[in-house]
C-alpha cells in the first residue's frame, strides 16, 4: 500500500467543490454589495472602476454594473484631459476583449463596447473591424458581432464594395452563413442599383465626387446584370448543399423584391345605402382621407368595416340623407388620399343605383408582385435550373417551394395543376409544416380564382371543394355579390370577411366553421347557407344580427340546431330571417 496516491472518493470531491464555490460566492457577493454601496453614495473613482472590473470579468452579463461603469467613465471625462481619457477608454476596450473571451455573445459587453467606441476621442476603427473579423471567424453567426460591425462600418465610412468582398469571403468558406447572405442583400442595392444615375448634361458641370455610400438598409432593386451573377453564386450554393436553407432564403429574396404600389384600388358608391366605400392597397388610417362630391368637400366620418380594425384596407362613410338617392341626378366623386398624394374619381350616372372605379388584380399584376418582374426569359431559366436540381433531389422541400414560387411569377393559371401536385409532395415530405403548405396553397388558389373571376368579368366568387384552410385577399372581393366556399376545410370566417360589402349570398356548407366573426354588418347579405359545420352556440350566430337584410339561414347539421328552443331564440336574435332551416 505504501507509495500509492490516495484517491479521494466522489463524495469528498463534491464536498470540496461545494466549499470552493461557497468561498467564491461570498467574495463575489461582498464585492457586489460594496459596488452597490459606492454607487448609492455617488462614488465615481478608480476604486469603483476596479471593483466593477473584477465582478464583470467573471460575469460580463451583469447589466447594472455596466451602467455603473458608464457613470464612472462619464465622470472621469470631466476631470481628465483628452489624452488621459483616450488611455482610459483604450484600457476599457482591452478589458472588454477579455470579457468577450468569457462570453462571445454577451449583450452587455457588446453594447458597452459600442458605447465606448463612440466616446473615444480618437477611435481606431480599423482595430474594431479586425476584432469583428476575428470573432466572426470563430462564429460566423454571432449576431451581436454583426450588429457591432454594421455600426463600425457606418461610423468609419467603409466602402460598400469592400464590405461586399467581405461577404464573398465568408460565403466562400461557408455557404451556410445566413448572416452573410442577409448582409449581402443590404449591400447590393447600394452598389448595383436598378436605375443608374443619369449622365450629366453637356451644358451642366458633373456633380462633385463623393465617397462611396456606406452600407445601410435599402429597399431599391438590383440591376439585372448583377442579378444574373447573384443567381449563379446562389445556385452554386444550393447545388452544393440542397438542404441548407440559407442560400434558398437569399435566392427567394433575389426573386422577390417587387413591392406593390400604394394606391386607392377601388371606390364604390351606392345610392341605396348612400355610402362611399374606399379600398386601398394596404391597411391605412382614415385621417388623411378627403371626399369631394361634385367638386365640394364633404364633412364625413369614416368607419372601418369591423370594430377590430384601427387600420384597414377598406373604409366606409355615410353621406347625408338625400345627397345621392335621386336616380335622375348624376354625381362625380373624388377621394383624395393626402398621405400619398393620390386620388381616384368615380362617376355615378343617371339611372344607376351604384357605381365603382377600380384597378383589377390583373391590371395591377397584383399576385405576381411577391416575385420580381424580371424578364420572363430570366425567370424561365431559373425555373429550369431548379427543375434540374429537383431531378437529383426529388424530395427537397426548398427546391419544390422555389419551383412553386417561380411558376407563380411566370404563369399562375398555366402552372396551376403542377403547383397543386408540388404542394401535395411538400405536405408529405415535410409533415411538421403541412399546415403552412395548406395555408399557402389556399392563398394561391384564391388568387387564381380572383384572376379567373376577373377574366370572366363576373361578380361571383366560387371556390368549392378545393381543401381551403384559410381565407385571404378579401379586400379584392369588395364587389362580389355571390360567394361559394362549400366543401372546404375552413374553421372560421375572420374579421376581414366584413370587407365583402356587396355580398348577397354566402354558401359555406360542409366546412368546419365554428366562428362567424367576419359576417358583420354586411348591408346586402340576404342568404347564408351553413349546413354541416360546427356552430355550437347562439353566441356564435350573433354577428349575423348586424346584417339587416338577412332572410334565409340554413343551419342543418350544426350542433346549435339541436339546442332546446333554439328556433324561438333565433327568431328573437334574427327577426329579419323568414326562412330558417334547422
XYZ file of C-alpha atoms in Angstrom:
582
model
C 0.000 0.000 0.000
C 2.999 2.297 0.501
C 3.842 4.706 -2.337
C 0.334 4.744 -3.779
C -1.500 8.058 -4.180
C -4.654 8.161 -2.098
C -7.636 8.696 -4.434
C -10.405 10.820 -2.975
C -13.929 9.492 -3.121
C -16.525 11.161 -5.298
C -18.314 12.412 -2.190
C -15.143 14.065 -0.917
C -14.531 15.743 -4.285
C -18.062 17.100 -4.428
C -17.805 18.456 -0.876
C -14.533 20.258 -1.668
C -16.059 21.733 -4.837
C -19.075 22.902 -2.868
C -16.877 24.630 -0.294
C -14.824 26.257 -3.057
C -17.996 27.555 -4.718
C -19.277 28.940 -1.431
C -15.971 30.695 -0.837
C -16.050 32.306 -4.302
C -19.697 33.236 -3.874
C -19.013 35.035 -0.600
C -16.207 37.036 -2.226
C -18.461 37.854 -5.205
C -21.418 38.901 -3.063
C -19.203 41.061 -0.844
C -17.737 42.803 -3.891
C -21.205 43.269 -5.386
C -22.568 44.800 -2.175
C -19.548 47.086 -1.922
C -20.152 48.148 -5.515
C -23.819 48.913 -4.869
C -22.895 50.915 -1.758
C -20.395 53.008 -3.711
C -22.966 53.729 -6.407
C -25.555 54.720 -3.818
C -23.039 57.096 -2.215
C -22.174 58.631 -5.596
C -18.581 57.376 -5.629
C -17.098 57.515 -9.158
C -13.400 56.881 -8.662
C -10.745 54.454 -9.860
C -11.524 52.138 -6.936
C -15.112 51.717 -8.078
C -13.871 51.114 -11.598
C -11.589 48.365 -10.306
C -14.339 46.628 -8.318
C -16.741 46.582 -11.272
C -13.949 45.195 -13.440
C -13.377 42.302 -11.034
C -17.072 41.440 -10.991
C -17.645 41.794 -14.735
C -14.569 39.686 -15.527
C -16.335 36.697 -14.009
C -19.884 37.675 -15.022
C -19.997 40.000 -18.059
C -23.815 39.856 -18.223
C -24.442 41.997 -15.135
C -26.253 44.952 -16.753
C -26.428 47.096 -13.611
C -22.651 47.011 -13.239
C -22.140 48.109 -16.839
C -24.451 51.056 -16.159
C -22.440 51.993 -13.057
C -19.232 51.650 -15.018
C -20.507 54.063 -17.654
C -21.411 56.563 -14.949
C -17.854 56.354 -13.613
C -16.325 56.796 -17.068
C -18.529 59.802 -17.860
C -17.409 61.386 -14.568
C -13.746 60.735 -15.377
C -14.261 62.505 -18.722
C -14.994 65.701 -16.785
C -11.856 65.565 -14.627
C -9.258 64.189 -17.081
C -7.707 65.722 -20.165
C -8.211 64.265 -23.638
C -5.063 62.110 -23.680
C -5.906 60.597 -20.307
C -9.462 59.879 -21.430
C -8.060 58.232 -24.565
C -5.897 55.916 -22.424
C -8.805 55.107 -20.084
C -11.045 54.124 -22.956
C -8.320 52.131 -24.709
C -7.863 50.194 -21.477
C -11.629 49.719 -21.390
C -11.570 48.199 -24.882
C -8.837 45.780 -23.819
C -10.880 44.817 -20.765
C -13.926 44.251 -22.958
C -11.966 41.867 -25.160
C -11.271 39.738 -22.104
C -15.000 39.793 -21.266
C -15.864 38.656 -24.787
C -13.498 35.719 -24.352
C -15.600 34.669 -21.351
C -18.864 35.060 -23.321
C -18.577 35.991 -27.032
C -22.337 36.627 -27.159
C -22.635 38.836 -24.098
C -25.270 41.505 -24.717
C -23.743 43.771 -22.080
C -20.182 43.520 -23.374
C -21.074 44.298 -26.990
C -23.376 47.155 -26.010
C -20.727 48.666 -23.772
C -18.089 48.326 -26.489
C -20.310 50.249 -28.892
C -20.799 52.947 -26.256
C -17.053 53.200 -25.578
C -16.143 53.324 -29.271
C -18.440 56.291 -29.897
C -16.919 58.247 -26.960
C -13.276 57.669 -27.790
C -11.584 60.964 -28.667
C -9.586 59.200 -31.401
C -11.310 55.904 -32.276
C -9.347 53.220 -34.099
C -11.985 51.775 -36.383
C -9.508 49.514 -38.177
C -8.869 47.779 -34.862
C -12.595 47.324 -34.319
C -13.069 45.842 -37.782
C -10.196 43.485 -37.053
C -11.892 42.397 -33.838
C -15.098 41.722 -35.753
C -13.183 39.669 -38.308
C -11.639 37.535 -35.570
C -14.956 36.999 -33.778
C -16.780 36.086 -36.979
C -14.024 33.663 -37.925
C -14.725 31.884 -34.635
C -18.522 32.067 -35.000
C -19.911 33.450 -38.245
C -23.446 33.555 -36.764
C -22.640 35.800 -33.814
C -25.395 38.348 -34.417
C -24.030 40.635 -31.659
C -20.818 40.952 -33.625
C -22.704 41.509 -36.888
C -24.666 44.368 -35.300
C -21.496 45.877 -33.925
C -19.759 45.552 -37.302
C -22.588 47.445 -39.038
C -22.198 50.237 -36.509
C -18.423 50.369 -37.053
C -18.840 50.370 -40.841
C -21.339 53.210 -40.645
C -19.147 55.300 -38.342
C -15.942 54.724 -40.276
C -17.365 55.042 -43.797
C -16.101 51.706 -45.108
C -16.879 51.497 -48.863
C -19.714 49.213 -49.871
C -17.605 47.226 -52.337
C -15.180 46.336 -49.545
C -17.974 45.028 -47.362
C -19.400 43.071 -50.280
C -15.988 41.450 -50.770
C -16.064 40.589 -47.056
C -19.343 38.690 -47.536
C -17.765 36.932 -50.545
C -15.009 35.589 -48.304
C -17.379 34.364 -45.609
C -19.826 32.769 -48.032
C -16.945 31.173 -49.914
C -15.752 29.486 -46.732
C -19.254 28.536 -45.534
C -22.353 28.514 -47.750
C -24.473 28.096 -44.636
C -23.623 31.564 -43.330
C -27.104 33.106 -43.267
C -25.841 36.356 -41.710
C -23.509 36.920 -44.665
C -26.274 36.299 -47.181
C -28.505 38.748 -45.334
C -25.777 41.391 -45.127
C -25.193 40.932 -48.835
C -28.860 41.700 -49.526
C -28.439 45.119 -47.857
C -25.285 45.934 -49.834
C -26.222 45.006 -53.399
C -28.934 47.663 -53.888
C -26.394 50.293 -52.853
C -23.596 49.099 -55.092
C -25.670 47.906 -58.061
C -28.973 49.817 -58.098
C -31.524 49.036 -60.776
C -31.603 52.564 -62.211
C -28.132 54.101 -62.547
C -27.644 57.823 -62.081
C -28.298 59.739 -65.334
C -25.295 61.001 -67.211
C -24.521 64.691 -66.621
C -25.749 67.106 -69.257
C -23.018 68.572 -71.543
C -24.188 72.049 -70.560
C -24.149 71.232 -66.877
C -20.979 70.522 -64.911
C -20.762 66.996 -63.456
C -21.577 66.709 -59.764
C -18.787 66.809 -57.267
C -17.389 63.410 -56.464
C -18.439 61.965 -53.138
C -17.175 58.987 -51.178
C -18.958 55.674 -51.731
C -22.048 55.200 -49.633
C -21.769 53.114 -46.514
C -23.964 50.028 -46.134
C -27.399 50.581 -44.704
C -30.887 49.243 -45.180
C -32.099 49.942 -48.697
C -35.269 48.874 -50.487
C -34.235 49.555 -54.109
C -33.913 46.756 -56.596
C -30.701 45.364 -58.083
C -29.699 45.825 -61.724
C -30.230 42.821 -63.965
C -26.559 42.292 -64.838
C -25.666 41.847 -61.176
C -28.754 39.707 -60.582
C -27.504 37.177 -63.121
C -24.192 36.943 -61.240
C -26.028 36.508 -57.946
C -28.195 33.766 -59.422
C -25.039 31.904 -60.415
C -23.497 32.352 -56.963
C -26.556 31.158 -55.076
C -27.093 28.225 -57.454
C -23.566 27.064 -56.679
C -24.545 27.142 -53.023
C -27.768 25.150 -53.199
C -26.446 22.676 -55.742
C -23.572 22.055 -53.298
C -25.882 21.562 -50.301
C -29.551 21.455 -51.368
C -30.774 21.016 -47.786
C -29.173 24.155 -46.398
C -31.825 26.864 -46.024
C -29.532 29.924 -46.025
C -28.944 30.037 -49.781
C -32.613 29.280 -50.517
C -33.769 32.242 -48.429
C -31.343 34.511 -50.247
C -32.496 33.122 -53.592
C -36.080 33.890 -52.657
C -35.030 37.459 -51.824
C -33.404 37.799 -55.253
C -36.617 36.658 -56.912
C -38.987 38.633 -54.761
C -38.170 42.276 -54.336
C -41.081 43.862 -56.218
C -43.245 45.997 -53.959
C -46.924 46.664 -54.501
C -47.680 50.285 -55.302
C -49.523 52.156 -52.561
C -52.755 53.371 -54.087
C -56.545 53.718 -53.880
C -57.544 50.471 -55.555
C -61.345 50.906 -55.617
C -64.109 53.450 -54.938
C -67.698 52.157 -54.651
C -70.714 54.494 -54.467
C -74.198 53.223 -53.532
C -77.389 55.268 -53.903
C -79.490 52.865 -51.817
C -77.152 52.829 -48.803
C -75.950 56.377 -49.523
C -72.411 55.323 -48.776
C -68.959 55.640 -50.292
C -66.642 52.658 -49.802
C -62.929 53.028 -50.490
C -60.396 50.192 -50.777
C -56.623 50.686 -50.539
C -53.632 48.591 -51.464
C -52.684 48.307 -47.784
C -54.275 48.963 -44.362
C -54.454 52.705 -43.704
C -55.648 55.218 -41.138
C -58.571 57.333 -42.432
C -57.162 60.567 -41.024
C -55.735 61.610 -44.400
C -58.873 60.995 -46.472
C -60.903 63.767 -48.103
C -64.115 63.311 -50.125
C -65.315 65.715 -52.828
C -68.879 65.431 -54.163
C -69.439 67.396 -57.356
C -66.345 69.425 -56.513
C -67.472 70.282 -52.976
C -65.603 68.975 -49.894
C -67.822 66.797 -47.696
C -67.706 66.523 -43.925
C -67.991 62.788 -43.306
C -66.924 60.260 -40.724
C -65.023 57.219 -41.968
C -65.601 53.866 -40.292
C -63.793 50.582 -40.755
C -65.688 47.500 -41.815
C -65.117 45.823 -38.453
C -64.615 47.200 -34.915
C -61.340 45.285 -34.610
C -59.629 47.345 -37.289
C -57.942 50.638 -36.434
C -56.046 50.380 -39.720
C -57.956 48.766 -42.546
C -57.685 48.444 -46.335
C -61.420 49.241 -46.611
C -63.197 52.315 -45.202
C -66.827 53.459 -45.474
C -68.525 56.814 -44.987
C -72.231 57.656 -44.843
C -73.423 60.603 -46.912
C -76.165 62.923 -45.612
C -79.659 61.527 -46.390
C -80.916 62.504 -49.833
C -77.487 63.543 -51.140
C -77.271 60.989 -53.965
C -80.513 58.986 -53.649
C -82.277 60.596 -56.655
C -81.516 58.358 -59.678
C -82.272 61.210 -62.075
C -79.192 63.091 -60.923
C -75.607 62.463 -61.955
C -72.743 62.910 -59.467
C -68.979 62.973 -59.603
C -66.975 61.922 -56.560
C -63.262 62.196 -55.830
C -61.452 60.562 -52.934
C -58.105 62.129 -52.001
C -55.522 60.182 -50.008
C -53.426 63.034 -48.666
C -50.706 60.811 -47.206
C -49.709 59.501 -50.648
C -50.896 62.484 -52.736
C -53.182 60.055 -54.565
C -56.783 60.371 -55.663
C -59.448 58.430 -57.527
C -62.543 59.698 -59.339
C -65.873 57.893 -59.633
C -68.926 58.959 -61.641
C -72.450 57.947 -60.575
C -74.519 58.177 -63.751
C -78.225 58.865 -64.156
C -80.350 55.752 -63.676
C -77.560 53.808 -61.958
C -78.040 52.630 -58.364
C -74.345 52.123 -57.826
C -71.031 52.774 -59.486
C -67.413 51.879 -58.948
C -63.980 52.646 -60.248
C -61.166 50.188 -59.627
C -57.971 48.590 -60.843
C -58.346 44.861 -61.259
C -55.873 42.354 -59.885
C -54.915 41.504 -63.470
C -54.182 45.157 -64.283
C -52.004 45.523 -61.194
C -50.286 42.136 -61.674
C -51.130 42.007 -58.001
C -50.388 38.370 -57.354
C -47.038 38.466 -59.137
C -45.642 41.270 -57.018
C -44.265 38.849 -54.458
C -41.706 37.822 -57.052
C -39.757 40.172 -59.220
C -40.932 41.285 -62.626
C -37.668 40.448 -64.357
C -37.805 39.350 -67.949
C -39.698 36.102 -68.453
C -36.630 34.522 -70.027
C -34.619 35.041 -66.838
C -37.296 33.526 -64.607
C -37.809 30.684 -67.065
C -34.095 29.951 -66.953
C -34.164 29.890 -63.168
C -37.136 27.517 -63.244
C -35.237 25.122 -65.481
C -32.245 25.198 -63.127
C -34.465 24.332 -60.172
C -36.107 21.535 -62.123
C -32.664 20.087 -62.858
C -31.930 20.083 -59.146
C -35.320 18.502 -58.441
C -34.393 15.596 -60.716
C -31.405 14.993 -58.450
C -33.268 15.783 -55.208
C -36.951 14.983 -55.889
C -37.989 15.348 -52.228
C -36.071 18.527 -51.397
C -38.624 20.891 -49.845
C -36.672 24.091 -50.568
C -36.394 23.215 -54.240
C -40.086 22.328 -54.501
C -41.198 25.545 -52.793
C -38.948 27.671 -55.020
C -40.312 25.950 -58.138
C -43.832 26.837 -56.978
C -42.884 30.497 -56.488
C -41.253 30.696 -59.909
C -44.297 29.151 -61.524
C -46.474 31.708 -59.752
C -44.337 34.509 -61.165
C -44.394 33.148 -64.711
C -47.955 31.915 -65.222
C -50.094 31.212 -62.125
C -53.033 29.782 -64.082
C -50.991 27.838 -66.625
C -48.977 26.078 -63.913
C -51.930 25.507 -61.546
C -52.010 21.692 -61.802
C -48.249 21.334 -61.373
C -48.347 23.714 -58.414
C -51.022 21.649 -56.652
C -49.014 18.455 -57.233
C -45.901 20.040 -55.730
C -47.873 21.200 -52.695
C -49.088 17.664 -52.138
C -45.479 16.427 -52.238
C -44.422 19.150 -49.806
C -47.092 18.142 -47.305
C -45.858 14.549 -47.478
C -42.121 15.206 -47.150
C -42.389 17.965 -44.525
C -45.163 16.891 -42.178
C -44.239 19.408 -39.472
C -45.113 22.261 -41.831
C -48.040 20.674 -43.633
C -50.436 23.270 -42.190
C -48.240 26.072 -43.558
C -48.238 24.488 -47.015
C -52.023 24.053 -46.859
C -52.486 27.729 -45.992
C -50.066 28.823 -48.723
C -51.804 26.585 -51.249
C -55.151 28.089 -50.181
C -53.738 31.559 -50.739
C -52.596 30.701 -54.255
C -55.910 29.015 -55.119
C -57.796 32.132 -54.009
C -55.505 34.277 -56.158
C -56.179 32.066 -59.173
C -59.931 32.228 -58.556
C -59.796 36.028 -58.349
C -57.986 36.126 -61.706
C -60.485 33.751 -63.325
C -63.396 35.785 -61.961
C -61.966 38.992 -63.368
C -61.177 37.486 -66.753
C -64.833 36.327 -66.897
C -65.995 39.794 -65.747
C -68.444 38.394 -63.186
C -69.119 39.158 -59.526
C -69.452 35.526 -58.443
C -66.588 34.004 -56.470
C -66.753 30.204 -56.467
C -64.016 28.090 -54.923
C -65.750 24.973 -53.604
C -64.102 21.608 -52.878
C -60.513 22.924 -53.017
C -59.400 21.954 -49.482
C -59.127 25.605 -48.444
C -57.845 26.066 -44.893
C -57.749 29.872 -44.780
C -59.166 32.960 -46.495
C -57.069 35.856 -47.786
C -57.157 38.726 -50.312
C -60.673 39.528 -49.115
C -60.028 43.209 -49.856
C -60.006 42.206 -53.535
C -63.568 40.884 -53.249
C -65.315 44.121 -52.343
C -67.658 43.915 -55.363
C -68.502 40.185 -55.090
C -72.257 39.505 -54.742
C -72.244 35.688 -54.557
C -69.611 33.553 -52.813
C -69.408 29.758 -52.768
C -66.952 28.307 -50.218
C -68.650 24.916 -49.827
C -66.834 21.629 -49.142
C -63.545 23.019 -47.905
C -61.701 22.831 -44.570
C -62.423 26.323 -43.229
C -62.773 26.776 -39.479
C -63.703 30.444 -39.319
C -64.807 33.471 -41.273
C -62.319 36.062 -39.998
C -62.971 39.791 -39.365
C -61.565 40.576 -42.831
C -64.641 38.848 -44.291
C -66.599 42.001 -43.455
C -64.873 43.690 -46.421
C -67.360 41.961 -48.749
C -69.765 44.898 -48.629
C -71.687 43.851 -51.757
C -72.198 40.202 -50.745
C -75.781 38.941 -51.109
C -75.432 35.146 -50.964
C -72.927 33.131 -48.945
C -72.620 29.373 -49.470
C -70.301 27.770 -46.934
C -71.737 24.286 -46.463
C -69.647 21.236 -45.500
C -66.769 23.003 -43.761
C -65.708 23.039 -40.102
C -66.774 26.627 -39.408
C -67.335 27.489 -35.766
C -66.656 31.250 -35.835
C -68.676 33.793 -37.847
C -66.973 36.941 -36.552
C -66.415 38.300 -40.053
C -70.068 38.138 -41.135
C -70.516 41.585 -39.666
C -72.605 44.483 -40.944
C -72.860 43.225 -44.500
C -75.654 45.543 -45.696
C -76.803 43.440 -48.675
C -76.471 39.910 -47.300
C -79.757 38.005 -47.758
C -78.866 34.325 -47.732
C -76.379 32.343 -45.593
C -76.031 28.584 -46.095
C -74.034 26.924 -43.311
C -75.214 23.325 -43.482
C -72.852 20.744 -41.894
C -70.473 22.964 -39.963
C -69.524 23.182 -36.260
C -71.528 26.149 -34.973
C -72.453 25.152 -31.445
C -73.929 28.147 -29.574
C -76.287 31.039 -30.204
C -73.433 33.405 -29.375
C -71.618 32.108 -32.469
C -74.500 33.421 -34.583
C -74.681 36.869 -33.006
C -72.648 38.604 -35.790
C -75.488 37.771 -38.206
C -77.765 40.121 -36.272
C -75.823 43.058 -37.744
C -76.894 42.108 -41.290
C -80.242 43.941 -41.788
C -81.408 42.145 -44.963
C -80.730 38.543 -43.912
C -83.780 36.433 -44.892
C -82.603 32.835 -45.320
C -80.381 30.863 -42.926
C -79.524 27.158 -43.203
C -78.043 25.640 -40.012
C -78.803 21.978 -40.619
C -76.114 19.612 -39.401
C -74.680 22.060 -36.845
C -74.584 21.328 -33.089
C -76.567 24.534 -32.446
C -79.588 23.134 -34.258
C -80.020 20.526 -31.510
C -80.329 23.019 -28.653
C -83.637 23.313 -26.810
C -85.939 26.080 -28.012
C -83.294 27.162 -30.494
C -85.879 28.219 -33.091
C -87.534 30.710 -30.730
C -84.162 32.071 -29.663
C -83.060 32.529 -33.285
C -86.343 34.244 -34.169
C -85.647 36.756 -31.414
C -81.963 37.144 -32.365
C -82.574 37.374 -36.132
C -86.038 38.872 -36.667
C -85.458 39.541 -40.379
C -84.977 35.830 -41.177
C -88.137 34.312 -42.701
C -86.663 31.020 -43.943
C -84.820 29.207 -41.136
C -83.605 25.629 -41.741
C -82.614 23.628 -38.665
